[in-house]
Coordinates of C-alpha atoms in Angstrom, one line a residue:
Chain F
M1 CA -83.5 -103.2 155.2
V2 CA -81.9 -101.7 158.3
T3 CA -83.7 -102.5 161.5
T4 CA -82.3 -100.4 164.2
S5 CA -83.9 -98.5 167.1
V6 CA -81.3 -95.8 166.8
S7 CA -82.0 -93.2 164.1
V8 CA -79.4 -92.1 161.6
E9 CA -79.8 -88.6 163.0
Q10 CA -79.0 -89.8 166.5
L11 CA -75.9 -91.6 165.3
E12 CA -74.8 -88.5 163.4
R13 CA -75.2 -86.4 166.5
T14 CA -73.1 -89.0 168.5
A15 CA -70.4 -88.9 165.8
R16 CA -70.3 -85.2 166.0
K17 CA -69.9 -85.3 169.8
L18 CA -67.1 -87.9 169.5
R19 CA -65.4 -85.7 166.9
R20 CA -65.4 -82.9 169.6
H21 CA -63.9 -85.4 172.1
I22 CA -61.2 -86.4 169.5
V23 CA -59.9 -82.8 168.8
K24 CA -60.2 -81.9 172.5
M25 CA -58.2 -85.0 173.7
L26 CA -55.5 -84.4 171.1
A27 CA -55.2 -80.8 171.9
I28 CA -54.8 -81.6 175.6
A29 CA -52.3 -84.4 174.8
G30 CA -50.4 -82.1 172.5
S31 CA -49.7 -84.9 170.1
G32 CA -51.4 -87.7 168.2
H33 CA -53.2 -88.3 165.0
P34 CA -56.4 -86.3 164.2
G35 CA -56.7 -86.9 160.5
G36 CA -57.2 -90.7 160.6
S37 CA -59.2 -90.6 163.8
L38 CA -61.7 -88.1 162.3
S39 CA -62.0 -90.2 159.1
A40 CA -62.8 -93.3 161.0
I41 CA -65.2 -92.0 163.6
D42 CA -68.5 -92.3 161.7
I43 CA -67.8 -96.0 161.1
L44 CA -66.8 -96.6 164.7
T45 CA -69.9 -94.8 165.9
A46 CA -72.1 -97.0 163.6
L47 CA -70.3 -100.2 164.8
F48 CA -70.7 -99.5 168.5
F49 CA -74.1 -97.6 168.6
G50 CA -75.9 -98.7 165.5
N51 CA -77.0 -102.1 166.9
V52 CA -74.2 -103.8 165.0
M53 CA -71.9 -105.2 167.7
R54 CA -72.8 -107.1 170.8
Y55 CA -70.9 -106.1 173.9
D56 CA -71.3 -105.5 177.6
P57 CA -69.4 -102.5 179.1
K58 CA -69.8 -104.1 182.6
N59 CA -68.1 -107.2 181.3
P60 CA -65.7 -106.2 178.6
R61 CA -64.2 -109.8 178.4
W62 CA -67.7 -111.4 177.9
V63 CA -66.8 -114.5 175.9
E64 CA -69.6 -114.1 173.3
R65 CA -68.9 -110.4 172.7
D66 CA -68.2 -109.3 169.1
R67 CA -64.6 -108.1 168.8
F68 CA -63.4 -104.9 167.2
I69 CA -59.7 -104.5 166.4
L70 CA -58.3 -101.1 165.3
S71 CA -55.5 -102.2 163.2
K72 CA -54.7 -98.7 162.2
G73 CA -53.7 -98.1 165.8
H74 CA -52.7 -94.4 165.4
A75 CA -56.4 -93.6 165.2
V76 CA -56.8 -94.6 168.9
P77 CA -58.5 -91.3 169.8
A78 CA -61.5 -92.5 167.8
L79 CA -61.5 -95.8 169.7
Y80 CA -61.1 -94.2 173.1
A81 CA -64.0 -91.8 172.2
V82 CA -66.4 -94.7 171.5
L83 CA -65.2 -96.7 174.5
A84 CA -66.0 -93.8 176.7
E85 CA -69.4 -93.2 175.0
A86 CA -70.2 -96.9 175.4
G87 CA -69.3 -96.9 179.0
F88 CA -66.2 -99.1 178.9
I89 CA -64.0 -96.2 180.3
P90 CA -64.9 -93.0 182.2
E91 CA -65.1 -90.0 180.0
D92 CA -62.5 -88.0 182.0
W93 CA -59.9 -90.6 181.0
L94 CA -60.0 -89.1 177.5
W95 CA -58.3 -86.0 178.8
Q96 CA -55.4 -88.2 180.0
L97 CA -54.5 -89.4 176.5
R98 CA -50.7 -90.1 176.2
K99 CA -50.0 -89.1 179.8
I100 CA -47.6 -91.2 182.0
D101 CA -49.1 -93.3 184.7
T102 CA -52.5 -93.6 183.0
P103 CA -54.0 -96.4 180.9
M104 CA -54.4 -94.1 178.0
Q105 CA -51.5 -95.3 175.8
G106 CA -50.6 -93.5 172.6
H107 CA -51.7 -96.6 170.6
P108 CA -54.1 -99.3 171.6
S109 CA -52.8 -101.6 174.4
V110 CA -54.5 -104.7 175.7
K111 CA -52.5 -104.5 178.8
D112 CA -54.1 -101.2 179.8
I113 CA -57.7 -101.3 178.9
P114 CA -59.7 -104.6 178.9
A115 CA -62.0 -103.4 176.1
V116 CA -59.1 -103.1 173.8
E117 CA -58.9 -106.4 171.8
A118 CA -55.4 -106.2 170.3
S119 CA -52.3 -104.1 170.8
T120 CA -51.7 -102.4 167.5
G121 CA -49.7 -99.5 166.1
S122 CA -47.2 -101.5 164.2
L123 CA -49.2 -101.5 161.0
G124 CA -50.3 -104.7 159.2
Q125 CA -51.0 -106.9 162.2
G126 CA -54.6 -106.5 163.1
L127 CA -56.2 -108.6 160.4
S128 CA -54.1 -111.7 161.3
I129 CA -55.2 -111.4 164.9
G130 CA -58.8 -110.9 164.0
L131 CA -58.6 -114.0 161.8
G132 CA -57.2 -116.0 164.8
M133 CA -60.2 -114.8 166.8
A134 CA -62.7 -115.7 164.1
L135 CA -61.2 -119.2 163.9
A136 CA -61.4 -119.5 167.7
A137 CA -65.1 -118.6 167.5
R138 CA -65.7 -121.4 165.0
L139 CA -63.7 -123.9 167.1
D140 CA -65.7 -123.1 170.2
D141 CA -69.0 -122.9 168.3
K142 CA -69.5 -119.3 169.6
P143 CA -71.7 -116.8 167.7
Y144 CA -69.4 -113.8 167.9
R145 CA -68.1 -111.8 164.9
V146 CA -64.8 -110.0 164.5
Y147 CA -64.4 -106.6 162.9
V148 CA -61.0 -105.2 161.9
M149 CA -60.5 -101.7 160.7
I150 CA -57.5 -101.3 158.5
G151 CA -56.0 -98.3 156.9
D152 CA -55.2 -97.6 153.3
G153 CA -51.5 -96.9 153.9
E154 CA -51.5 -99.9 156.2
S155 CA -52.6 -102.0 153.2
E156 CA -49.1 -101.6 151.8
E157 CA -48.0 -104.1 154.4
G158 CA -47.5 -107.6 153.1
Q159 CA -49.0 -109.1 156.2
V160 CA -52.4 -107.6 155.3
W161 CA -52.4 -109.7 152.1
E162 CA -51.1 -112.8 153.9
A163 CA -54.1 -112.5 156.2
A164 CA -56.5 -111.8 153.4
M165 CA -55.4 -114.9 151.6
A166 CA -55.7 -117.0 154.7
A167 CA -59.1 -115.7 155.7
S168 CA -60.7 -116.7 152.5
H169 CA -58.8 -120.0 152.5
F170 CA -60.2 -120.8 155.9
R171 CA -63.7 -119.6 154.9
V172 CA -64.3 -117.4 157.9
G173 CA -67.7 -115.9 157.4
N174 CA -67.6 -114.2 160.8
L175 CA -64.7 -111.8 159.9
T176 CA -65.4 -108.4 158.5
A177 CA -62.7 -105.9 157.6
I178 CA -63.4 -102.2 157.1
L179 CA -61.0 -100.2 155.0
D180 CA -60.8 -96.6 156.1
Y181 CA -59.8 -95.3 152.6
N182 CA -59.0 -91.6 153.3
R183 CA -56.3 -91.5 150.6
Y184 CA -53.5 -90.1 152.7
Q185 CA -50.5 -91.7 154.5
L186 CA -47.9 -89.9 156.5
D187 CA -45.7 -88.9 153.6
G188 CA -48.5 -87.8 151.3
A189 CA -51.2 -88.9 149.0
I190 CA -51.4 -92.8 148.9
G191 CA -51.6 -92.7 145.2
E192 CA -48.3 -91.0 145.0
I193 CA -46.5 -92.9 147.7
M194 CA -47.6 -96.4 147.0
S195 CA -51.0 -96.9 145.3
I196 CA -53.2 -99.8 146.6
E197 CA -55.4 -99.6 143.5
P198 CA -57.4 -101.4 142.2
V199 CA -58.3 -102.1 145.7
V200 CA -61.8 -103.5 145.1
A201 CA -60.5 -105.9 142.5
K202 CA -57.7 -106.9 144.8
W203 CA -60.0 -108.0 147.7
E204 CA -62.3 -109.7 145.3
A205 CA -59.4 -111.5 143.8
F206 CA -58.4 -112.6 147.3
G207 CA -61.8 -114.2 147.7
W208 CA -63.6 -111.6 149.9
A209 CA -67.2 -110.3 149.6
V210 CA -66.7 -106.6 148.9
R211 CA -68.9 -103.6 149.3
E212 CA -68.0 -100.0 148.6
I213 CA -69.5 -97.1 150.5
D214 CA -69.2 -93.5 151.4
G215 CA -67.7 -93.8 154.9
H216 CA -69.3 -90.7 156.1
N217 CA -72.9 -91.6 155.0
M218 CA -74.4 -93.0 158.1
K219 CA -77.1 -94.8 156.3
Q220 CA -74.7 -96.4 153.9
I221 CA -72.4 -97.4 156.7
L222 CA -75.2 -99.1 158.6
E223 CA -76.5 -100.9 155.6
A224 CA -73.0 -102.2 154.8
L225 CA -72.4 -103.4 158.4
H226 CA -75.7 -105.3 158.3
W227 CA -74.9 -106.7 154.9
A228 CA -71.6 -108.0 156.4
K229 CA -73.5 -109.9 159.0
E230 CA -75.4 -111.9 156.5
P231 CA -74.4 -115.6 156.6
R232 CA -71.8 -116.5 154.0
E233 CA -68.8 -118.7 153.8
Q234 CA -66.3 -116.0 153.0
P235 CA -65.0 -113.0 154.9
S236 CA -66.3 -109.6 153.9
I237 CA -64.8 -106.2 153.5
I238 CA -66.3 -102.7 153.4
I239 CA -64.3 -100.3 151.4
A240 CA -65.2 -97.0 153.0
H241 CA -64.3 -93.9 151.1
T242 CA -63.5 -91.3 153.7
V243 CA -62.0 -87.8 154.1
K244 CA -59.0 -87.4 156.2
G245 CA -59.7 -84.9 159.0
K246 CA -63.5 -85.1 158.2
G247 CA -65.6 -82.6 160.1
V248 CA -63.0 -79.9 160.7
S249 CA -62.6 -77.6 157.7
F250 CA -58.9 -76.8 158.1
M251 CA -58.0 -80.5 158.7
E252 CA -60.0 -82.0 155.8
N253 CA -57.6 -83.4 153.2
N254 CA -54.8 -81.5 154.9
N255 CA -52.2 -84.0 155.6
E256 CA -50.4 -81.8 158.0
F257 CA -52.9 -83.1 160.5
H258 CA -52.0 -86.7 159.9
G259 CA -49.9 -86.7 163.1
K260 CA -50.2 -83.2 164.6
A261 CA -52.4 -82.1 167.4
P262 CA -54.4 -78.8 167.1
T263 CA -53.3 -75.7 169.0
Q264 CA -55.6 -74.1 171.5
A265 CA -56.9 -71.6 168.8
E266 CA -57.4 -74.4 166.3
L267 CA -59.2 -76.4 168.9
E268 CA -61.6 -73.6 169.5
Q269 CA -62.3 -73.2 165.8
A270 CA -62.8 -77.0 165.5
L271 CA -65.2 -77.1 168.4
A272 CA -67.2 -74.3 167.0
E273 CA -67.5 -76.1 163.6
L274 CA -68.5 -79.3 165.4
A275 CA -71.0 -77.7 167.7
D276 CA -74.4 -79.4 168.0
Chain J
M1 CA -17.4 -142.4 174.2
A2 CA -20.0 -141.4 171.8
R3 CA -23.5 -141.6 173.2
P4 CA -26.2 -143.6 171.4
L5 CA -28.3 -141.4 169.1
G6 CA -32.0 -141.0 170.1
E7 CA -34.8 -139.3 168.3
A8 CA -34.4 -135.8 167.0
T9 CA -35.8 -133.1 169.3
R10 CA -38.1 -132.0 166.6
E11 CA -39.5 -135.5 166.3
A12 CA -40.0 -135.5 170.1
Y13 CA -41.7 -132.1 169.8
G14 CA -44.1 -133.4 167.2
K15 CA -45.1 -136.4 169.2
A16 CA -45.4 -134.5 172.4
L17 CA -47.7 -132.1 170.7
A18 CA -50.0 -134.9 169.5
E19 CA -50.0 -136.3 173.0
L20 CA -51.0 -132.9 174.5
G21 CA -53.7 -132.6 171.8
R22 CA -55.3 -135.8 173.1
E23 CA -55.3 -134.5 176.6
N24 CA -56.3 -130.8 176.1
P25 CA -58.8 -129.8 173.4
N26 CA -57.7 -126.2 173.8
I27 CA -54.4 -126.8 172.1
V28 CA -54.3 -125.5 168.5
V29 CA -51.3 -125.7 166.2
L30 CA -50.1 -123.5 163.3
D31 CA -47.4 -124.2 160.8
G32 CA -46.0 -122.5 157.8
D33 CA -45.9 -125.2 155.2
L34 CA -43.2 -127.1 157.1
S35 CA -45.3 -129.6 159.1
K36 CA -43.4 -132.5 157.6
S37 CA -40.1 -131.0 158.8
T38 CA -41.3 -129.4 162.1
M39 CA -43.2 -132.6 162.8
T40 CA -46.4 -130.9 163.6
K41 CA -47.8 -133.4 161.0
Y42 CA -48.5 -135.8 163.8
F43 CA -50.9 -133.3 165.4
A44 CA -52.3 -132.3 162.0
Q45 CA -53.1 -136.0 161.2
E46 CA -54.9 -136.5 164.4
F47 CA -56.6 -133.1 164.9
P48 CA -57.1 -131.6 161.5
D49 CA -59.7 -129.2 162.9
R50 CA -57.3 -127.7 165.3
F51 CA -54.4 -127.4 162.9
F52 CA -53.9 -124.4 160.6
N53 CA -51.4 -124.6 157.9
V54 CA -51.0 -120.9 157.0
G55 CA -48.7 -121.5 154.1
I56 CA -45.5 -119.6 153.7
A57 CA -46.5 -116.6 155.7
E58 CA -44.8 -116.5 159.2
A59 CA -46.0 -113.0 160.2
N60 CA -49.6 -113.9 159.6
M61 CA -49.0 -117.2 161.4
V62 CA -47.9 -115.5 164.5
G63 CA -50.7 -112.9 164.3
M64 CA -53.3 -115.6 164.0
A65 CA -51.7 -117.5 166.9
A66 CA -52.0 -114.3 169.0
G67 CA -55.7 -114.0 168.0
L68 CA -56.4 -117.6 168.9
A69 CA -54.6 -117.2 172.2
A70 CA -56.5 -114.0 173.0
S71 CA -59.6 -116.1 172.5
G72 CA -58.7 -118.8 175.1
K73 CA -56.6 -121.2 173.0
I74 CA -53.1 -122.5 173.7
A75 CA -51.5 -121.8 170.4
F76 CA -48.3 -123.5 169.2
A77 CA -46.8 -121.9 166.1
S78 CA -43.9 -123.6 164.4
S79 CA -41.5 -123.0 161.6
F80 CA -37.8 -123.2 161.2
A81 CA -36.1 -121.3 164.0
C82 CA -34.6 -118.7 161.7
F83 CA -37.8 -118.1 159.8
V84 CA -40.2 -117.8 162.6
M85 CA -37.9 -115.6 164.7
C86 CA -36.6 -113.4 161.9
K87 CA -39.7 -113.0 159.8
A88 CA -42.3 -112.6 162.5
F89 CA -40.2 -110.7 165.1
D90 CA -42.4 -107.6 165.0
Q91 CA -45.6 -109.8 165.4
M92 CA -43.9 -111.7 168.3
R93 CA -42.9 -108.3 169.9
L94 CA -46.3 -106.6 169.9
A95 CA -49.0 -109.3 169.5
V96 CA -47.3 -111.9 171.7
A97 CA -44.6 -110.6 174.1
Y98 CA -46.0 -107.1 174.9
S99 CA -49.6 -108.3 174.9
G100 CA -48.7 -111.4 177.0
N101 CA -50.7 -113.7 174.7
N102 CA -50.4 -117.4 175.5
V103 CA -48.5 -118.3 172.4
K104 CA -45.8 -121.0 172.2
I105 CA -43.3 -120.5 169.4
V106 CA -41.4 -123.6 168.5
G107 CA -38.4 -123.1 166.2
T108 CA -37.1 -126.3 164.7
H109 CA -33.8 -126.8 162.8
G110 CA -32.1 -124.6 165.2
G111 CA -28.3 -124.2 165.0
I112 CA -25.9 -125.3 162.4
S113 CA -26.5 -129.0 162.9
I114 CA -29.2 -128.7 160.2
G115 CA -26.3 -129.2 157.9
E116 CA -26.4 -129.3 154.2
D117 CA -29.1 -126.7 153.6
G118 CA -26.8 -124.0 154.8
V119 CA -27.0 -120.5 156.2
S120 CA -30.4 -119.4 154.9
Q121 CA -32.1 -122.2 156.8
M122 CA -29.9 -122.2 160.0
G123 CA -31.0 -120.6 163.3
H124 CA -27.8 -118.8 164.3
E125 CA -29.5 -116.0 166.3
D126 CA -33.0 -117.3 167.2
I127 CA -32.4 -117.6 170.9
G128 CA -31.0 -114.1 171.1
L129 CA -34.1 -112.8 169.3
A130 CA -36.3 -114.7 171.7
L131 CA -34.3 -113.4 174.7
S132 CA -34.7 -109.8 173.5
L133 CA -38.5 -110.1 173.9
P134 CA -39.5 -109.4 177.6
G135 CA -41.9 -112.0 178.9
F136 CA -40.7 -114.9 176.8
V137 CA -39.6 -118.1 178.6
V138 CA -36.8 -119.6 176.4
L139 CA -36.2 -123.3 176.4
V140 CA -33.5 -125.3 174.6
P141 CA -33.9 -129.0 175.4
A142 CA -31.0 -131.5 175.0
D143 CA -32.7 -134.7 173.8
G144 CA -36.0 -136.3 173.0
A145 CA -37.0 -137.0 176.6
E146 CA -36.3 -133.5 177.8
T147 CA -38.1 -132.0 174.8
R148 CA -41.2 -133.9 175.7
E149 CA -41.1 -132.4 179.2
A150 CA -40.3 -128.9 177.8
V151 CA -43.3 -129.0 175.5
R152 CA -45.5 -130.1 178.3
A153 CA -44.2 -127.5 180.7
A154 CA -44.6 -124.8 178.0
A155 CA -48.3 -125.8 177.5
E156 CA -48.8 -125.5 181.3
H157 CA -47.0 -122.2 181.6
V158 CA -49.4 -119.3 181.0
G159 CA -47.6 -116.8 178.7
P160 CA -45.3 -116.7 175.8
V161 CA -42.7 -119.4 175.4
Y162 CA -40.0 -120.1 172.8
I163 CA -38.7 -123.6 172.4
R164 CA -35.7 -124.3 170.2
V165 CA -35.3 -127.8 168.8
G166 CA -33.0 -129.3 166.3
R167 CA -33.0 -131.3 163.1
P168 CA -30.6 -134.3 163.5
K169 CA -31.0 -137.3 165.8
A170 CA -29.8 -136.1 169.3
P171 CA -27.5 -138.1 171.5
V172 CA -29.4 -139.5 174.5
V173 CA -28.8 -137.6 177.6
Y174 CA -31.7 -138.8 179.7
E175 CA -31.9 -142.6 179.3
N176 CA -34.8 -143.0 181.7
G177 CA -36.8 -139.9 180.9
C178 CA -36.5 -136.5 182.3
P179 CA -39.0 -136.4 185.2
H180 CA -37.3 -133.6 187.1
F181 CA -37.6 -131.0 184.4
R182 CA -38.8 -127.7 185.7
I183 CA -38.7 -124.4 183.9
G184 CA -36.0 -122.2 185.3
K185 CA -34.1 -125.0 187.1
A186 CA -30.8 -126.3 185.8
I187 CA -30.2 -130.0 185.9
T188 CA -26.9 -131.1 187.4
L189 CA -25.8 -134.0 185.3
R190 CA -22.4 -134.5 186.9
D191 CA -20.8 -133.0 189.9
G192 CA -17.3 -131.6 190.0
D193 CA -15.0 -129.2 191.8
D194 CA -12.5 -127.7 189.3
V195 CA -14.7 -126.2 186.6
T196 CA -18.3 -126.1 185.5
L197 CA -19.5 -126.8 182.0
I198 CA -22.9 -125.1 181.3
A199 CA -24.6 -126.1 178.1
N200 CA -28.0 -126.7 176.4
G201 CA -29.3 -128.3 173.3
L202 CA -26.9 -130.7 171.5
M203 CA -24.0 -129.2 173.5
V204 CA -25.1 -131.0 176.7
A205 CA -24.1 -134.3 175.4
A206 CA -20.8 -132.8 174.2
A207 CA -20.3 -131.3 177.7
L208 CA -20.8 -134.7 179.3
D209 CA -18.3 -136.2 176.9
A210 CA -15.9 -133.3 177.6
A211 CA -16.2 -134.0 181.4
E212 CA -15.2 -137.6 180.9
T213 CA -12.1 -136.5 178.9
L214 CA -11.3 -134.0 181.7
A215 CA -11.7 -136.7 184.3
Q216 CA -9.0 -138.7 182.6
Q217 CA -6.7 -135.7 182.9
G218 CA -7.5 -135.4 186.6
I219 CA -9.8 -132.4 186.2
S220 CA -13.2 -132.7 187.9
A221 CA -15.9 -130.9 185.9
R222 CA -19.5 -130.2 186.9
V223 CA -22.0 -130.3 184.1
L224 CA -25.2 -128.3 184.1
D225 CA -28.0 -128.7 181.6
M226 CA -29.2 -125.2 181.3
H227 CA -32.3 -126.0 179.3
T228 CA -34.0 -122.8 180.4
V229 CA -32.1 -119.7 179.1
R230 CA -34.8 -117.4 180.7
P231 CA -35.6 -117.4 183.5
L232 CA -32.0 -118.3 184.0
D233 CA -31.2 -120.4 187.1
E234 CA -28.9 -117.8 188.6
E235 CA -28.6 -119.7 191.9
A236 CA -27.1 -122.7 190.1
V237 CA -24.8 -120.4 188.2
E238 CA -23.6 -118.6 191.3
K239 CA -23.2 -122.0 193.1
A240 CA -21.1 -123.2 190.2
A241 CA -18.9 -120.1 190.3
R242 CA -18.4 -120.2 194.1
E243 CA -17.8 -124.0 194.2
T244 CA -15.7 -124.6 191.1
G245 CA -14.2 -121.1 190.4
A246 CA -14.4 -121.4 186.6
I247 CA -17.2 -121.7 184.0
V248 CA -17.3 -122.8 180.4
V249 CA -20.5 -122.1 178.5
A250 CA -21.3 -124.1 175.4
E251 CA -24.1 -123.4 173.0
E252 CA -25.0 -124.0 169.3
H253 CA -25.7 -120.3 168.7
L254 CA -24.0 -117.0 168.2
L255 CA -22.2 -116.1 171.4
Y256 CA -23.2 -112.5 171.3
T257 CA -26.8 -113.0 172.4
G258 CA -27.5 -116.5 173.7
L259 CA -26.9 -118.6 176.8
A260 CA -23.3 -117.5 177.1
S261 CA -24.2 -113.9 177.4
Q262 CA -26.9 -114.6 180.0
V263 CA -24.6 -116.8 182.1
A264 CA -21.8 -114.2 181.8
M265 CA -24.2 -111.5 183.1
A266 CA -25.3 -113.6 186.1
V267 CA -21.7 -114.5 186.9
A268 CA -20.6 -110.8 186.7
K269 CA -23.4 -109.7 188.9
R270 CA -23.3 -112.5 191.5
Y271 CA -19.8 -114.0 191.7
P272 CA -17.2 -113.1 189.1
V273 CA -14.9 -115.9 188.0
P274 CA -13.0 -116.5 184.8
M275 CA -15.1 -117.9 181.9
R276 CA -14.7 -119.3 178.5
F277 CA -17.2 -119.7 175.7
V278 CA -17.8 -122.4 173.1
G279 CA -20.2 -121.3 170.3
L280 CA -20.4 -119.4 167.1
Y281 CA -18.9 -116.1 166.2
D282 CA -20.1 -116.0 162.6
Y283 CA -22.5 -117.6 160.1
A284 CA -21.7 -121.2 159.1
E285 CA -22.0 -122.9 155.7
S286 CA -23.4 -126.0 154.0
G287 CA -21.9 -129.3 155.0
A288 CA -22.5 -132.5 157.0
P289 CA -23.6 -131.7 160.5
D290 CA -20.7 -133.5 162.2
A291 CA -18.2 -131.8 159.9
L292 CA -19.8 -128.4 160.6
M293 CA -19.7 -128.9 164.3
R294 CA -16.0 -129.7 164.1
K295 CA -15.1 -126.8 161.7
Y296 CA -17.0 -124.2 163.9
G297 CA -15.6 -125.5 167.1
L298 CA -18.7 -127.1 168.7
T299 CA -17.3 -130.4 169.9
A300 CA -16.5 -132.1 173.2
E301 CA -12.8 -131.6 172.4
D302 CA -13.4 -127.9 172.0
I303 CA -15.2 -127.7 175.4
A304 CA -12.5 -129.8 177.1
R305 CA -9.7 -127.7 175.6
E306 CA -11.2 -124.5 176.9
A307 CA -11.8 -126.0 180.3
V308 CA -8.2 -127.2 180.5
E309 CA -6.9 -123.7 179.6
L310 CA -9.2 -122.1 182.1
V311 CA -8.1 -124.4 184.9
H312 CA -4.4 -123.9 184.1
M313 CA -4.9 -120.2 184.0
R314 CA -6.4 -120.2 187.5
Q315 CA -3.6 -122.4 188.8
E316 CA -1.0 -120.0 187.5
A317 CA -2.9 -117.1 189.0
V318 CA -3.0 -118.8 192.4
V319 CA 0.8 -119.6 192.2

């Protein structure tokens, strides 16, 4: 049973707005990663605006805040969009993405924006950092939870499985991973480059509580995130099946848009498709 | 002339860590299944709740240390110098150095003096890797007493630190403790006019022995314990260059990227004088530590020989 004052429809509307932000900031920047940003944005929207995470935009380093780490750092436009929507950064910063002398680094950087919890972009590192934070919460007897979004291609990194093994060994119930399973990596379909299947069985075998969802179904996302908060002595992972480039017809499942910004004409078409 | 052997620097590290643990509840320690060798076992025994044995997974260890540090902990992460620096370099780069997280990496079994286990376990290039990470303070203490101070100073310093310690018992350099240890300040162990010997780690004792040999030949050698490779004490280096006119650097590390390179850069920039280098040019092999140090040219005799040649070269140049 999901108890939230925010309706699914409201969240879907927010996600659509943030999709517009994503394509616009990428078009202005002229480079970046639309595919994996658009596949992740519904989940990020639910995390930040679905009464899941506790945070305070006026005090981004509040000790008891829940932490979110975007381990698949190339999807940073999605993170910046939610940080702006939540009030951590001004919305006009979004149009400075990747520009010199601005805080808007091409991948998440803790040095530039206090609400960014970990510098990422070298794949495979985020879950280990999140595990360290989850252990710190336990040592300090603090109530915060740590969420780490990992990518499917990223899951080919050995460090992800080192962290997975350690997290269940250390019994951290306050750590939740979310797999953005959009089935593509830079060089092509993940099943062809290096399959991570059977991925549910792998995480179960590593001692995690696992739930599989449609990563674009807001109701399912919310239910899974609230399921993850239930007290347990093992870490949890949500395997979210997503569509790369979701929401923009010509980007969906089109891996050309893994790391290519839309042109002005493409932006206009995308914005039209994403209109309220 | 051989100095009495004291405790291994890794032993001093382990004990210092336990001491610090008693004083500061914020200190946490991670190890990669080597706690009986890195000596983090002392901390683990006393503070099991604050000790995380991550198993044989160095990249995860350093990432976890970064997460703990980002949440207010002072995280010490240990493994053999070669493993932690080589296997977790990317994690050290992004999650520690770039992010400025308060992580202390302690590489034990540095250098070839680890001995019989051979190349796969030896830290030949760990200091160079640490130096290539902006923001890292890099410390290489000479004996047990200095290690204790280095560990304490590392805990007090806010930001990333790499400390390199060794496996064998270390000759005693500081008989009465090392109270004047300060990060970034060389310790002058012996004054001299003709040449300066700059060393760290086990090579400090060798440099002191070399200075005595040189004294018998009428050569007055200054000896600097350059325990901090970064930030380098450039003032002490320049002073040595100006006042003695020749410098020999000795280190138990590949010469391409360690103390020698740093000192040479400072000398070239501030006051160029002739220099010689005692250290490694290649990987070593299995063998008894003393035999390896002889075979690879890391003894007091090697330092003295280079110093003599350097001094003669200068005299000829003056004539």
